[in-house]
mmCIF file of C-alpha atoms in Angstrom:
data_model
loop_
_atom_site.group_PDB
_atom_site.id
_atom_site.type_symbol
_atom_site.label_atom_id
_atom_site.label_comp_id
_atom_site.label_asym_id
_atom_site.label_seq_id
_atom_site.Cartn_x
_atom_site.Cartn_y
_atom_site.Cartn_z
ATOM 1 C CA UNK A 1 115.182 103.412 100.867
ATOM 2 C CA UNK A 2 112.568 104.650 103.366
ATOM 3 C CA UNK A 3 114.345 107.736 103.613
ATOM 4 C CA UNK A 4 114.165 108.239 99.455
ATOM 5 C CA UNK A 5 110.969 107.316 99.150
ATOM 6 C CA UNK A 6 109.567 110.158 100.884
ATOM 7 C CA UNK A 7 111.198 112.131 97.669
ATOM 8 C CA UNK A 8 109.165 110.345 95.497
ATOM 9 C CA UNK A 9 105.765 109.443 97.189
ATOM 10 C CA UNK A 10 103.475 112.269 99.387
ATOM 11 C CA UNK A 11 102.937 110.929 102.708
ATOM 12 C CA UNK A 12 99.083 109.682 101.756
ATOM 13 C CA UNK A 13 100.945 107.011 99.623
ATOM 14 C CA UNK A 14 103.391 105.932 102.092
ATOM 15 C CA UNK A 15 100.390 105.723 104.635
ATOM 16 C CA UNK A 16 98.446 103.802 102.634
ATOM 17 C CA UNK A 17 100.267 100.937 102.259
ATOM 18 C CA UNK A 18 101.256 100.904 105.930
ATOM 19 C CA UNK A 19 97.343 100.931 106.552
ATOM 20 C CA UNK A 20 96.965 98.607 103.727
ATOM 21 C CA UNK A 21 99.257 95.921 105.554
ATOM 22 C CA UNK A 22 97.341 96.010 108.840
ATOM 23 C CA UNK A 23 93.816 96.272 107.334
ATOM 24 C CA UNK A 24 90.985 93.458 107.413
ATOM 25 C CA UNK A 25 88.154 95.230 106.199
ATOM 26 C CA UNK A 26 87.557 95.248 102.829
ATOM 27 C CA UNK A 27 86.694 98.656 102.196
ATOM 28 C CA UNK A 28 89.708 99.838 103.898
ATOM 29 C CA UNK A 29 92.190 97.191 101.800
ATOM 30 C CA UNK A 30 90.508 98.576 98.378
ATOM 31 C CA UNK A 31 90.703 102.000 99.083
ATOM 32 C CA UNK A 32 94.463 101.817 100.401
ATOM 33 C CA UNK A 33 95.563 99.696 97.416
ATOM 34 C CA UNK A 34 93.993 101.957 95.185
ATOM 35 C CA UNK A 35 96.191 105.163 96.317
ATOM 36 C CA UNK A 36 99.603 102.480 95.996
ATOM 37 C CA UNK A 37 98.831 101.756 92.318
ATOM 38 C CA UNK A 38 98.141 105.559 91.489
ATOM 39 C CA UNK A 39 101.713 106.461 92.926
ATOM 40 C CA UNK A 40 102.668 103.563 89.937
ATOM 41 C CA UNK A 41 100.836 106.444 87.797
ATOM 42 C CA UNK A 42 99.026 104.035 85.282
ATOM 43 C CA UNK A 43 95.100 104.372 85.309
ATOM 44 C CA UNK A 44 92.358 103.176 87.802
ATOM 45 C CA UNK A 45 92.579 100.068 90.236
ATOM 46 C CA UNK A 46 88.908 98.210 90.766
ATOM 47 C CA UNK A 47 88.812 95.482 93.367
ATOM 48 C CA UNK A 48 86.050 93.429 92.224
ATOM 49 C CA UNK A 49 85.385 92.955 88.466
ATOM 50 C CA UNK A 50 86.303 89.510 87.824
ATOM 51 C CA UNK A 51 85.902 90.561 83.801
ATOM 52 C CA UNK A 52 88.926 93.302 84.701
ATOM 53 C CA UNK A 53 90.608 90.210 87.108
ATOM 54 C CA UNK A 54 90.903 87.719 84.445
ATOM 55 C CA UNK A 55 91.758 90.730 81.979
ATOM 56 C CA UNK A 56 94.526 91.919 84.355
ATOM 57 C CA UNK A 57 96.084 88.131 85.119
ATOM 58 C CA UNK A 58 96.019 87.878 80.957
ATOM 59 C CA UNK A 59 98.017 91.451 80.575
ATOM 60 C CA UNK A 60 100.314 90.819 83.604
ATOM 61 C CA UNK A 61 100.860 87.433 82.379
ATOM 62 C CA UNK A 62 101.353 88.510 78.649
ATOM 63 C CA UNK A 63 103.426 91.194 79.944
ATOM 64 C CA UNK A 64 106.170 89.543 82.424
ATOM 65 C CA UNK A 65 106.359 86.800 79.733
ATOM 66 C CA UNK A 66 107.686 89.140 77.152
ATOM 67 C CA UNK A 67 109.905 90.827 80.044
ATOM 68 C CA UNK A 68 111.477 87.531 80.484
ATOM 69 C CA UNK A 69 111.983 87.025 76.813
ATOM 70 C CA UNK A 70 113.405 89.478 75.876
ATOM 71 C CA UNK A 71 115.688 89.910 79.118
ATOM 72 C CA UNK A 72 119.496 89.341 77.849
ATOM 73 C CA UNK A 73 120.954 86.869 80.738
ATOM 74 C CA UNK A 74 124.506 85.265 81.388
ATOM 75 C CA UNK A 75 124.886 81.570 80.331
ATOM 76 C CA UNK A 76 124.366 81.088 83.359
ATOM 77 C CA UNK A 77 120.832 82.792 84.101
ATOM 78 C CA UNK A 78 119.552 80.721 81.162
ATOM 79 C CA UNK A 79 117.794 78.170 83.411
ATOM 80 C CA UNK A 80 116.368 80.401 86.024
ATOM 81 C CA UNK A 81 114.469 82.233 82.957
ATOM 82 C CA UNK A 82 112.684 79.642 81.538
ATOM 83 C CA UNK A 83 111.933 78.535 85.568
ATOM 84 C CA UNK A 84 110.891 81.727 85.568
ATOM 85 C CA UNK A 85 108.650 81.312 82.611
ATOM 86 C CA UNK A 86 107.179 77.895 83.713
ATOM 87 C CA UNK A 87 106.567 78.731 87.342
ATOM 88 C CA UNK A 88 104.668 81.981 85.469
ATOM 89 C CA UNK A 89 102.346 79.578 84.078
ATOM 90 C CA UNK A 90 101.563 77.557 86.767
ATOM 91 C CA UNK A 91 100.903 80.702 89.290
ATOM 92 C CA UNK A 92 98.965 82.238 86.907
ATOM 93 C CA UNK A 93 96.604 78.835 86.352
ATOM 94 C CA UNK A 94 96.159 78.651 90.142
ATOM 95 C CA UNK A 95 95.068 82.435 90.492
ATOM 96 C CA UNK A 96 92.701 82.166 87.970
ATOM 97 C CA UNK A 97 91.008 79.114 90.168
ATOM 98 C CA UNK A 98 91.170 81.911 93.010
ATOM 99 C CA UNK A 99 94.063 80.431 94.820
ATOM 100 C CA UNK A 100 95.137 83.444 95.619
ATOM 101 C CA UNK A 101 96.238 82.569 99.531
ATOM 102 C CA UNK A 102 98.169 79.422 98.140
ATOM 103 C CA UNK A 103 100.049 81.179 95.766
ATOM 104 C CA UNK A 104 101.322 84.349 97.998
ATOM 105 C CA UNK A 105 105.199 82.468 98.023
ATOM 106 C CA UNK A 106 105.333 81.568 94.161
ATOM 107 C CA UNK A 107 104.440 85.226 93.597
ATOM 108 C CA UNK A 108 106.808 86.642 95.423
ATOM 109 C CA UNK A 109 109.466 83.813 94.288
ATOM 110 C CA UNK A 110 108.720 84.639 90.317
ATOM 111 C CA UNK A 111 109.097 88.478 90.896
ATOM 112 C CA UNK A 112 112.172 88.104 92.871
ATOM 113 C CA UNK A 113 113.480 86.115 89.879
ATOM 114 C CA UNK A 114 112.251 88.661 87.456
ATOM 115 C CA UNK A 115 113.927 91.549 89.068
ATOM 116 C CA UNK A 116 116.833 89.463 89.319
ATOM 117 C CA UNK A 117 116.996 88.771 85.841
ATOM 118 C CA UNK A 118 116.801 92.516 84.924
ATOM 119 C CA UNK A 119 119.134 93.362 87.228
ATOM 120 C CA UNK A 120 121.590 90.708 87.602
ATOM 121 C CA UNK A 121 123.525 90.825 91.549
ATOM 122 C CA UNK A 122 122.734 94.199 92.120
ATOM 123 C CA UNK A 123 119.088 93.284 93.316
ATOM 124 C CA UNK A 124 120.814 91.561 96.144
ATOM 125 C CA UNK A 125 122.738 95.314 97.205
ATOM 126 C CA UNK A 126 121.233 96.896 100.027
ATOM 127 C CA UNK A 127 121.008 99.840 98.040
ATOM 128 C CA UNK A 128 119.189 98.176 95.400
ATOM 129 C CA UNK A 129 116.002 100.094 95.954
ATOM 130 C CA UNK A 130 117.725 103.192 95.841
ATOM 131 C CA UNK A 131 118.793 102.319 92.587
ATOM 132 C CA UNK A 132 115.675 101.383 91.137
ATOM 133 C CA UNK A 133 114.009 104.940 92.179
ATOM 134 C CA UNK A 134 116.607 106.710 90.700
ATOM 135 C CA UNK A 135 116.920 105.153 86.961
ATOM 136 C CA UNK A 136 112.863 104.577 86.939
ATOM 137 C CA UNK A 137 110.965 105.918 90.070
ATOM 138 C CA UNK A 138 107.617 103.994 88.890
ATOM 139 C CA UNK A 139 109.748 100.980 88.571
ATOM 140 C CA UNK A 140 111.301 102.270 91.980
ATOM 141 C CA UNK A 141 107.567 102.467 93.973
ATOM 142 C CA UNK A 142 106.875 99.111 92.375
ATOM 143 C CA UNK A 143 109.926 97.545 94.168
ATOM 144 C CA UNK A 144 109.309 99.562 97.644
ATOM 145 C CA UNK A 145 105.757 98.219 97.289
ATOM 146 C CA UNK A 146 107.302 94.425 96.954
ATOM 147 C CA UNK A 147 109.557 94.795 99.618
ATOM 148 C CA UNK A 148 107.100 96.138 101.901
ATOM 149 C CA UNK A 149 105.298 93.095 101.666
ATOM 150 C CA UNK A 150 105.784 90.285 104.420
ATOM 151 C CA UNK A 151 107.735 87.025 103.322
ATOM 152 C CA UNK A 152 104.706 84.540 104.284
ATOM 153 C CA UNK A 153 100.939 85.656 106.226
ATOM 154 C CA UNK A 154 97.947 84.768 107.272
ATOM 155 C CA UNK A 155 95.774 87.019 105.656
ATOM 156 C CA UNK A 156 92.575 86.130 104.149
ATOM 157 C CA UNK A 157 91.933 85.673 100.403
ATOM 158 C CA UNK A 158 90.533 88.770 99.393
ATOM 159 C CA UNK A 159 93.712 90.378 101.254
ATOM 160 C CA UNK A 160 96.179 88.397 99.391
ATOM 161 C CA UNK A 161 94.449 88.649 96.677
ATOM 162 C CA UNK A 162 94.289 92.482 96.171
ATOM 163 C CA UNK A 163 98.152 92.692 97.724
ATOM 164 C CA UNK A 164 99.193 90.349 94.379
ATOM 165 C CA UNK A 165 96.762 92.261 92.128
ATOM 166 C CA UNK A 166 98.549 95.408 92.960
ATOM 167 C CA UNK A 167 102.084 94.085 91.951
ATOM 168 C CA UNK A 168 100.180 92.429 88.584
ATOM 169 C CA UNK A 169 98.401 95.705 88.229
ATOM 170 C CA UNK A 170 101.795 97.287 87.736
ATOM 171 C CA UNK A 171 103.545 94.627 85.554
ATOM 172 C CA UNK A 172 100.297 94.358 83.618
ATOM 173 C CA UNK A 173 101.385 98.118 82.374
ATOM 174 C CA UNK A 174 104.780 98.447 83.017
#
Protein backbone atom coordinates (compact mmCIF):
# COMPACT_ATOMS: atom_id res chain seq x y z
CA UNK A 1 0.00 0.00 0.00
CA UNK A 2 2.91 2.43 0.50
CA UNK A 3 3.77 2.03 -2.94
CA UNK A 4 -0.12 3.09 -4.10
CA UNK A 5 -0.40 5.65 -1.97
CA UNK A 6 2.07 7.76 -3.55
CA UNK A 7 -0.68 7.62 -6.60
CA UNK A 8 -3.07 9.10 -4.56
CA UNK A 9 -1.40 11.52 -1.99
CA UNK A 10 1.58 14.34 -3.08
CA UNK A 11 4.50 13.73 -1.04
CA UNK A 12 3.55 16.86 1.54
CA UNK A 13 0.71 14.47 2.69
CA UNK A 14 2.65 11.42 3.06
CA UNK A 15 5.28 13.61 5.02
CA UNK A 16 3.02 14.93 7.17
CA UNK A 17 1.82 12.20 8.85
CA UNK A 18 5.29 10.68 9.15
CA UNK A 19 6.18 14.11 10.92
CA UNK A 20 2.91 14.00 12.60
CA UNK A 21 3.86 10.55 14.34
CA UNK A 22 7.20 11.75 15.71
CA UNK A 23 6.06 15.29 16.70
CA UNK A 24 5.66 16.69 20.41
CA UNK A 25 5.12 20.16 19.83
CA UNK A 26 1.91 21.27 19.43
CA UNK A 27 2.19 23.52 16.67
CA UNK A 28 3.91 20.99 14.66
CA UNK A 29 1.05 18.05 15.53
CA UNK A 30 -1.80 20.70 14.38
CA UNK A 31 -0.30 21.78 11.41
CA UNK A 32 0.66 18.10 10.21
CA UNK A 33 -2.82 16.76 11.04
CA UNK A 34 -4.32 19.45 9.29
CA UNK A 35 -2.60 18.57 5.73
CA UNK A 36 -3.81 14.48 6.58
CA UNK A 37 -7.49 15.50 6.85
CA UNK A 38 -7.31 17.79 3.63
CA UNK A 39 -5.96 14.69 1.57
CA UNK A 40 -9.63 13.17 3.15
CA UNK A 41 -10.86 16.34 0.99
CA UNK A 42 -13.75 17.42 3.41
CA UNK A 43 -13.36 21.09 4.80
CA UNK A 44 -11.04 22.66 7.51
CA UNK A 45 -9.46 20.80 10.62
CA UNK A 46 -9.13 23.27 13.94
CA UNK A 47 -7.28 21.83 16.88
CA UNK A 48 -8.68 23.69 19.66
CA UNK A 49 -12.38 24.73 19.65
CA UNK A 50 -13.91 22.63 22.18
CA UNK A 51 -17.52 24.09 20.65
CA UNK A 52 -16.20 22.31 17.11
CA UNK A 53 -14.74 19.15 19.58
CA UNK A 54 -17.95 18.34 21.14
CA UNK A 55 -19.66 19.19 17.65
CA UNK A 56 -17.28 16.77 15.86
CA UNK A 57 -17.57 13.72 18.69
CA UNK A 58 -21.65 14.38 18.14
CA UNK A 59 -21.30 14.08 14.06
CA UNK A 60 -18.69 11.25 14.21
CA UNK A 61 -20.74 9.60 16.73
CA UNK A 62 -24.12 10.22 14.86
CA UNK A 63 -22.36 9.21 11.85
CA UNK A 64 -20.57 5.66 12.60
CA UNK A 65 -23.85 4.85 14.43
CA UNK A 66 -25.87 5.02 11.30
CA UNK A 67 -22.82 3.21 9.41
CA UNK A 68 -23.32 0.40 11.73
CA UNK A 69 -27.03 0.36 11.26
CA UNK A 70 -27.44 0.22 8.31
CA UNK A 71 -24.36 -2.20 7.56
CA UNK A 72 -26.00 -5.65 6.19
CA UNK A 73 -23.92 -8.44 8.30
CA UNK A 74 -23.94 -12.39 8.32
CA UNK A 75 -25.89 -14.04 11.21
CA UNK A 76 -23.04 -14.27 12.44
CA UNK A 77 -21.65 -10.53 12.59
CA UNK A 78 -24.91 -9.71 14.41
CA UNK A 79 -23.23 -9.53 17.85
CA UNK A 80 -20.05 -7.79 16.98
CA UNK A 81 -22.43 -4.83 15.60
CA UNK A 82 -24.31 -4.02 18.38
CA UNK A 83 -20.63 -4.47 20.45
CA UNK A 84 -19.77 -2.25 18.08
CA UNK A 85 -22.57 0.10 18.84
CA UNK A 86 -22.23 -0.13 22.70
CA UNK A 87 -18.47 0.14 22.91
CA UNK A 88 -19.35 3.47 20.50
CA UNK A 89 -21.12 4.83 23.35
CA UNK A 90 -18.95 4.27 25.99
CA UNK A 91 -15.70 5.70 23.97
CA UNK A 92 -17.49 8.46 22.99
CA UNK A 93 -18.68 9.32 26.91
CA UNK A 94 -15.03 9.01 27.98
CA UNK A 95 -13.69 11.45 25.17
CA UNK A 96 -16.02 13.90 25.95
CA UNK A 97 -14.52 13.83 29.79
CA UNK A 98 -11.10 14.32 27.79
CA UNK A 99 -9.92 10.82 28.20
CA UNK A 100 -8.49 10.93 25.23
CA UNK A 101 -5.00 8.93 26.28
CA UNK A 102 -7.25 6.16 27.96
CA UNK A 103 -9.26 5.57 25.15
CA UNK A 104 -6.42 5.32 22.23
CA UNK A 105 -7.13 1.07 22.24
CA UNK A 106 -11.10 1.24 22.24
CA UNK A 107 -10.69 3.61 19.28
CA UNK A 108 -8.75 1.73 17.36
CA UNK A 109 -10.73 -1.60 18.51
CA UNK A 110 -14.31 0.07 17.34
CA UNK A 111 -12.84 1.17 13.90
CA UNK A 112 -11.25 -2.08 13.29
CA UNK A 113 -14.72 -3.55 13.91
CA UNK A 114 -16.35 -1.02 11.73
CA UNK A 115 -14.21 -1.64 8.77
CA UNK A 116 -14.69 -5.13 9.41
CA UNK A 117 -18.23 -4.97 9.29
CA UNK A 118 -18.19 -3.14 5.89
CA UNK A 119 -15.93 -5.29 4.58
CA UNK A 120 -16.39 -8.63 5.94
CA UNK A 121 -12.68 -10.99 5.76
CA UNK A 122 -11.25 -9.02 3.23
CA UNK A 123 -10.05 -6.31 5.83
CA UNK A 124 -7.87 -9.03 7.15
CA UNK A 125 -6.06 -9.43 3.21
CA UNK A 126 -2.84 -7.92 3.00
CA UNK A 127 -4.03 -6.20 0.12
CA UNK A 128 -6.85 -4.79 1.86
CA UNK A 129 -5.62 -1.24 1.64
CA UNK A 130 -5.10 -1.53 -1.85
CA UNK A 131 -8.54 -2.29 -2.16
CA UNK A 132 -9.94 0.38 -0.27
CA UNK A 133 -7.95 3.13 -2.50
CA UNK A 134 -9.13 1.75 -5.46
CA UNK A 135 -13.15 1.48 -4.93
CA UNK A 136 -13.02 4.90 -2.69
CA UNK A 137 -9.53 6.62 -2.46
CA UNK A 138 -10.89 9.06 0.45
CA UNK A 139 -12.09 5.99 2.14
CA UNK A 140 -8.59 4.53 0.98
CA UNK A 141 -6.35 7.64 2.79
CA UNK A 142 -8.66 7.19 5.74
CA UNK A 143 -7.53 3.51 6.16
CA UNK A 144 -3.63 4.29 5.30
CA UNK A 145 -4.04 7.01 7.95
CA UNK A 146 -5.40 4.15 10.57
CA UNK A 147 -2.90 1.82 9.78
CA UNK A 148 -0.19 4.19 10.09
CA UNK A 149 -1.03 4.63 13.50
CA UNK A 150 0.92 2.60 16.30
CA UNK A 151 -1.08 -0.28 18.13
CA UNK A 152 -0.54 1.29 21.81
CA UNK A 153 1.89 4.80 22.81
CA UNK A 154 2.90 6.96 25.08
CA UNK A 155 2.04 10.10 23.71
CA UNK A 156 0.60 12.87 25.58
CA UNK A 157 -3.09 13.90 25.55
CA UNK A 158 -3.21 16.57 23.22
CA UNK A 159 -1.25 14.04 20.79
CA UNK A 160 -3.71 11.34 21.13
CA UNK A 161 -6.15 13.46 21.13
CA UNK A 162 -5.69 15.22 17.72
CA UNK A 163 -4.42 11.57 16.17
CA UNK A 164 -8.30 10.25 17.16
CA UNK A 165 -9.84 13.59 16.08
CA UNK A 166 -8.39 13.10 12.70
CA UNK A 167 -9.95 9.56 12.16
CA UNK A 168 -13.47 11.17 13.79
CA UNK A 169 -12.89 14.15 11.60
CA UNK A 170 -13.22 11.81 8.65
CA UNK A 171 -16.11 9.54 9.83
CA UNK A 172 -17.81 12.68 11.09
CA UNK A 173 -18.18 13.42 7.07
CA UNK A 174 -17.72 10.38 5.45
Amino acid sequence: MNDLITEFLDKNVIDSLSIFLAATKSDELCKNAKTVVGAFGSGDFKCSSVDEEKKLISSFKRNLSLLVEKTWVEQMDIYLKEEVLSKLEGYCSAIEKDNWSESYQSFLKILNDVVYLMFGNQTRDSDFGEYALRIDPEFGIFWWYMRSLPESNDWSEEKNKIAQCVALYFLANY
